[in-house]
Amino acid sequence: MTSSSAVYSALAPYGWDDDWADAFAPYAAEGLLPGRVVRVDRGQCDVVTAGGTVRADTAFVTPHDPLRVVCTGDWVAVEAGGNPRYVRAYLPRRTAFVRSTSSKRSDGQILAANVEHAVVAVSLAVELDLGRVERFLALAWESGAQPVVVLTKADLVTDPVTLAHLVQDVENTAPGVPVLGVSAHSGDGLDVLRALVGDGTSVLLGQSGAGKSTLANALIGADVMDVRAARDVDGKGRHTTTTRNLLALPGGGVLIDTPGLRGVGLYDAGSGVGQVFAEIEELAERCRFHDCAHESEPGCAVRSAVDGGDLPVRRLESYRKLLRENQWIVAKTDARLRAEIRRDFKRKGAEGRAAMQAKQGRWA
């Protein structure tokens, strides 16, 4: 049996601490080994343990609920031996990054677990899509992690004033979130990013072509992730990373690199949306009506801020879009909420018809 000191020495670089040890104690009494999942592939996973990295089957912990499958970043209890070797359980997650799948059922898909920082990579090789940044940030906040936005390929923006304006645009979109301009090619901004991710676990997120794998290689100091050039026509890349991989950084901290995400669907992320649009939620508290839709209601503080130029129209439209999407996802599994939405649609329809009839009466 591996001693507790040997476990700490081997697993500390991957985030093992006293709280994880306490949570694992019942499994240690059963003779199971602690380890962290560094990769999952077709029902099996690679687990780093005090004795090295082992391959294990996840059949015992693969329930029907897709949010409870073993994923990269999990701390697990794995058998000491056997062929095949099995994961018997995973420890309660501190955080979990979840998105909605692209299926018609809109199931949740867990991308990474036990993450302290969510690094959203956004390429400066193409025009900034602030709406997509807001979408990533909503999922990041909802996970319980601290988001960080990294504007990659900053060396392509040769004018420092232009780069500063781009950073400011994203900062205005991401209240409470650090925004860094980084170039893996020149090294600019890497030291600041290393300091941010040097404590705890970080997950690297973004579209294909955002430069995630190049950034991961720069942080690790070696070419461990495959890299392909993005297309010149639109800056998009192919999926060079096909699985989620957990890597210990040489200066401290752990990085989970992920495949490029084409679809970033919300999954029960109401709190995350509220944090991304904190200024709108604060304004909404000053509206005359508590259920104000911020459209044409009297005494609407949000519309007043838009009319006064203090709140961009794009920002309000993005807020509404993400709220509607999140409400739709939640309603698919909440019958009470579905009924409330139907009643709200009927009420608004009746109000619209009444307003039209009133107008027609005035025109008659």
XYZ file of C-alpha atoms in Angstrom:
364
model
C 0.000 0.000 0.000
C 1.379 3.420 -0.945
C 2.034 5.649 2.088
C 0.073 8.867 2.533
C 3.294 10.911 2.239
C 4.096 9.248 -1.082
C 0.566 10.001 -2.294
C 0.958 13.666 -1.368
C 4.359 13.891 -3.046
C 3.122 12.320 -6.281
C -0.327 13.914 -6.533
C 0.270 17.396 -5.093
C 1.350 18.735 -8.530
C -2.086 17.652 -9.783
C -3.995 19.445 -7.004
C -4.203 16.852 -4.201
C -4.754 18.458 -0.786
C -5.995 17.679 2.731
C -9.656 18.120 1.767
C -9.351 15.614 -1.068
C -7.555 13.218 1.275
C -10.391 13.498 3.820
C -12.991 12.877 1.108
C -11.057 9.827 -0.074
C -10.619 8.236 3.373
C -13.573 5.783 3.067
C -12.176 4.475 -0.224
C -8.661 4.162 1.208
C -10.128 1.862 3.879
C -11.350 -0.383 1.031
C -7.855 -0.616 -0.434
C -8.602 1.642 -3.422
C -6.079 4.135 -4.804
C -6.624 7.881 -5.304
C -5.921 9.394 -8.683
C -6.876 12.199 -11.013
C -8.366 11.614 -14.453
C -6.093 13.125 -17.097
C -7.959 11.818 -20.157
C -11.220 10.031 -21.010
C -11.673 8.036 -24.196
C -14.500 5.625 -25.156
C -15.448 4.466 -21.692
C -11.901 4.269 -20.424
C -9.667 6.829 -18.794
C -6.046 7.528 -17.934
C -5.602 8.147 -14.216
C -2.464 9.567 -12.641
C -1.779 7.827 -9.311
C 1.106 7.773 -6.842
C 2.428 4.724 -8.687
C 2.171 6.270 -12.139
C -0.493 6.663 -14.807
C -2.860 3.710 -15.186
C -5.590 2.835 -17.683
C -8.969 2.131 -16.104
C -12.485 1.238 -17.208
C -15.371 3.511 -16.112
C -18.166 0.941 -16.499
C -18.990 0.956 -12.768
C -19.569 4.724 -12.722
C -21.355 5.319 -16.036
C -24.996 6.085 -15.128
C -27.748 7.201 -17.498
C -27.272 10.801 -16.332
C -24.618 12.291 -18.686
C -23.600 14.787 -15.994
C -22.473 11.982 -13.694
C -20.027 10.235 -15.996
C -16.321 10.321 -15.215
C -14.641 13.313 -16.868
C -11.231 14.924 -17.121
C -10.328 16.608 -13.835
C -12.235 14.176 -11.608
C -10.566 12.701 -8.538
C -11.383 8.997 -8.517
C -11.027 5.815 -6.478
C -9.385 3.213 -8.695
C -8.603 -0.442 -8.086
C -5.039 -1.256 -7.008
C -4.751 -3.941 -9.666
C -6.645 -6.192 -12.018
C -7.021 -6.641 -15.735
C -9.064 -4.750 -16.631
C -8.752 -2.246 -13.809
C -11.861 -0.265 -12.820
C -12.705 3.168 -11.450
C -15.076 2.503 -8.549
C -16.201 6.069 -7.747
C -15.349 9.725 -8.190
C -15.144 12.241 -5.357
C -17.761 15.029 -5.071
C -16.857 17.776 -7.534
C -15.985 21.260 -6.348
C -16.827 22.793 -9.722
C -18.081 21.461 -13.052
C -18.063 23.091 -16.485
C -21.256 22.026 -18.285
C -22.718 22.929 -21.672
C -25.862 21.894 -23.510
C -25.349 19.310 -26.217
C -26.415 19.891 -29.801
C -28.961 17.066 -29.597
C -32.704 17.740 -29.740
C -32.946 16.554 -26.134
C -30.456 19.276 -25.127
C -28.809 17.087 -22.525
C -26.009 18.518 -20.457
C -22.418 17.567 -21.281
C -19.743 17.922 -18.640
C -16.463 19.182 -20.101
C -14.188 19.410 -17.055
C -14.359 19.074 -13.282
C -12.661 20.632 -10.255
C -11.491 23.729 -12.094
C -10.543 27.047 -10.459
C -9.948 29.098 -13.619
C -11.789 29.019 -16.961
C -9.480 30.485 -19.617
C -11.518 31.607 -22.632
C -9.239 31.871 -25.680
C -10.401 34.379 -28.322
C -8.383 34.823 -31.514
C -7.474 38.306 -32.705
C -6.919 36.887 -36.200
C -10.639 37.361 -36.839
C -13.212 39.987 -35.870
C -14.213 39.886 -32.219
C -17.557 38.213 -31.533
C -18.543 39.765 -28.205
C -21.754 37.757 -28.051
C -19.792 34.503 -28.145
C -17.467 35.809 -25.430
C -20.515 36.530 -23.245
C -21.815 33.004 -23.887
C -18.530 31.390 -22.784
C -18.405 33.626 -19.723
C -21.936 32.667 -18.658
C -20.952 28.992 -18.661
C -17.693 29.763 -16.874
C -19.362 31.740 -14.070
C -22.046 29.073 -13.696
C -19.374 26.388 -13.247
C -18.029 28.080 -10.134
C -14.670 28.890 -11.739
C -13.104 32.328 -12.176
C -13.133 33.269 -15.874
C -10.122 34.767 -17.651
C -10.318 36.002 -21.257
C -7.126 35.615 -23.285
C -6.969 37.446 -26.614
C -4.608 35.157 -28.504
C -2.412 35.956 -31.517
C -1.961 39.493 -30.203
C 1.190 39.830 -32.329
C -1.117 40.137 -35.371
C -2.332 43.491 -34.005
C 0.759 45.597 -34.564
C -0.699 48.909 -33.345
C -0.612 49.015 -29.508
C -3.451 51.563 -29.426
C -5.686 49.264 -31.457
C -4.805 46.335 -29.183
C -5.645 48.424 -26.116
C -9.043 49.290 -27.614
C -9.770 45.609 -28.312
C -8.881 44.687 -24.730
C -11.124 47.482 -23.461
C -14.036 46.311 -25.642
C -13.821 42.855 -24.064
C -13.384 44.300 -20.564
C -16.636 46.234 -21.033
C -18.274 42.942 -22.025
C -16.747 40.999 -19.131
C -17.214 42.810 -15.796
C -15.029 41.323 -13.060
C -12.978 39.263 -15.517
C -9.246 39.698 -16.268
C -8.632 40.279 -19.991
C -5.144 39.672 -21.381
C -3.625 40.212 -24.799
C -1.227 37.282 -25.307
C 1.067 36.124 -28.080
C 2.444 32.600 -27.854
C 4.680 33.517 -30.810
C 6.411 36.527 -29.214
C 5.810 35.613 -25.575
C 4.012 38.883 -24.794
C 1.576 38.482 -21.917
C 2.583 34.880 -21.140
C 4.181 35.734 -17.782
C 0.961 37.341 -16.552
C -1.067 34.350 -17.720
C 1.357 31.895 -16.091
C 0.929 33.725 -12.800
C -2.866 33.487 -13.092
C -2.964 29.767 -13.877
C -0.021 28.806 -11.661
C -2.262 28.022 -8.696
C -5.021 25.422 -9.036
C -6.559 23.899 -12.142
C -7.444 25.830 -15.296
C -9.506 24.710 -18.269
C -8.700 26.143 -21.702
C -11.797 26.869 -23.799
C -12.518 28.363 -27.195
C -13.365 27.736 -30.811
C -11.168 25.753 -33.183
C -8.458 28.051 -34.487
C -8.375 30.177 -31.336
C -4.819 29.033 -30.623
C -5.549 26.916 -27.539
C -3.055 24.151 -28.288
C -0.346 26.669 -29.190
C -1.062 28.487 -25.932
C -0.942 25.202 -23.988
C 2.455 24.366 -25.514
C 3.755 27.822 -24.589
C 2.605 27.450 -20.974
C 4.069 23.948 -20.694
C 7.293 24.875 -22.457
C 7.173 21.911 -24.839
C 5.293 20.837 -27.961
C 2.985 18.337 -26.275
C -0.193 19.349 -28.140
C -0.650 18.990 -31.902
C -0.990 22.320 -33.714
C -2.336 23.073 -37.196
C -2.548 26.370 -39.000
C -5.899 28.141 -39.128
C -7.460 28.886 -42.508
C -6.481 32.301 -43.823
C -9.968 32.952 -45.205
C -11.827 32.920 -41.882
C -9.299 32.142 -39.157
C -11.016 28.851 -38.304
C -9.017 25.753 -37.508
C -9.525 22.007 -37.463
C -9.934 20.006 -34.276
C -6.274 19.389 -33.436
C -7.257 18.425 -29.878
C -9.841 15.622 -29.919
C -9.947 14.758 -26.215
C -9.736 16.739 -22.999
C -6.212 16.401 -21.603
C -5.013 17.330 -18.113
C -1.401 18.504 -17.926
C 0.722 19.562 -14.957
C 2.449 22.903 -15.639
C 6.184 23.123 -14.858
C 5.782 26.339 -12.846
C 2.844 25.019 -10.829
C -0.826 24.592 -11.574
C -2.709 22.213 -13.846
C -4.124 22.864 -17.325
C -6.984 21.036 -19.067
C -6.887 21.565 -22.828
C -10.164 20.932 -24.647
C -11.251 20.412 -28.266
C -12.563 23.457 -30.096
C -16.226 24.064 -29.324
C -18.401 24.810 -32.358
C -21.556 24.965 -30.257
C -21.631 26.608 -26.841
C -25.136 25.983 -25.575
C -26.200 27.173 -22.142
C -27.286 24.567 -19.618
C -29.179 25.884 -16.586
C -26.842 28.880 -16.444
C -29.166 31.564 -15.074
C -26.741 32.619 -12.372
C -23.878 32.784 -14.874
C -25.896 34.961 -17.243
C -26.690 37.274 -14.335
C -22.988 37.667 -13.518
C -22.019 38.383 -17.127
C -24.675 41.111 -17.326
C -24.330 42.341 -13.761
C -24.914 45.980 -14.736
C -28.246 45.131 -16.397
C -29.405 43.093 -13.401
C -28.478 46.012 -11.127
C -30.436 48.439 -13.314
C -33.408 46.046 -13.366
C -33.713 46.314 -9.594
C -34.647 49.982 -10.100
C -37.429 49.263 -12.629
C -40.962 50.196 -11.535
C -42.252 46.645 -12.095
C -40.466 43.629 -10.679
C -41.292 41.550 -13.792
C -40.280 44.276 -16.237
C -39.311 42.898 -19.659
C -37.289 46.068 -20.447
C -39.233 46.726 -23.620
C -41.865 49.482 -23.388
C -42.911 49.380 -19.741
C -43.126 52.730 -17.933
C -40.447 53.363 -15.358
C -37.964 50.906 -16.921
C -34.472 51.774 -15.685
C -32.844 49.483 -18.258
C -34.511 51.153 -21.254
C -33.706 54.524 -19.723
C -30.017 53.565 -19.605
C -30.171 52.492 -23.272
C -31.892 55.703 -24.315
C -29.333 57.731 -22.373
C -26.408 55.980 -24.054
C -25.161 54.359 -20.839
C -26.046 50.807 -21.934
C -25.329 49.572 -25.490
C -28.322 48.141 -27.347
C -26.170 45.161 -28.385
C -25.557 44.342 -24.740
C -29.265 44.331 -23.870
C -30.131 42.225 -26.921
C -27.437 39.687 -26.005
C -28.760 39.549 -22.432
C -32.296 38.855 -23.658
C -31.089 36.187 -26.081
C -29.137 34.250 -23.460
C -31.963 34.534 -20.924
C -34.466 33.143 -23.445
C -32.156 30.305 -24.410
C -31.449 29.380 -20.810
C -35.128 29.544 -19.917
C -35.949 27.207 -22.813
C -33.314 24.677 -21.710
C -34.522 24.699 -18.097
C -38.166 24.465 -19.162
C -37.510 21.203 -21.017
C -37.070 19.475 -17.655
C -39.318 21.687 -15.492
C -43.057 21.263 -16.082
C -43.978 24.138 -13.758
C -41.716 26.531 -15.656
C -43.141 25.367 -18.989
C -46.634 26.213 -17.732
C -45.451 29.651 -16.576
C -43.899 30.349 -19.988
C -47.113 29.343 -21.774
C -49.149 31.632 -19.498
C -46.713 34.470 -20.134
C -46.968 33.980 -23.920
C -50.780 34.008 -23.706
C -50.758 37.147 -21.557
C -48.439 38.999 -23.933
C -50.499 37.839 -26.905
C -53.694 39.133 -25.311
C -52.021 42.461 -24.492
C -50.808 42.766 -28.079
C -54.233 42.047 -29.511
C -55.840 44.548 -27.119
C -53.333 47.222 -28.119
C -53.979 46.577 -31.819
C -57.744 46.759 -31.322
C -57.343 50.034 -29.446
C -55.301 51.470 -32.322
C -57.871 50.297 -34.853
C -60.599 51.939 -32.768
C -58.744 55.256 -32.864
C -58.241 54.949 -36.632
C -61.963 54.186 -37.258
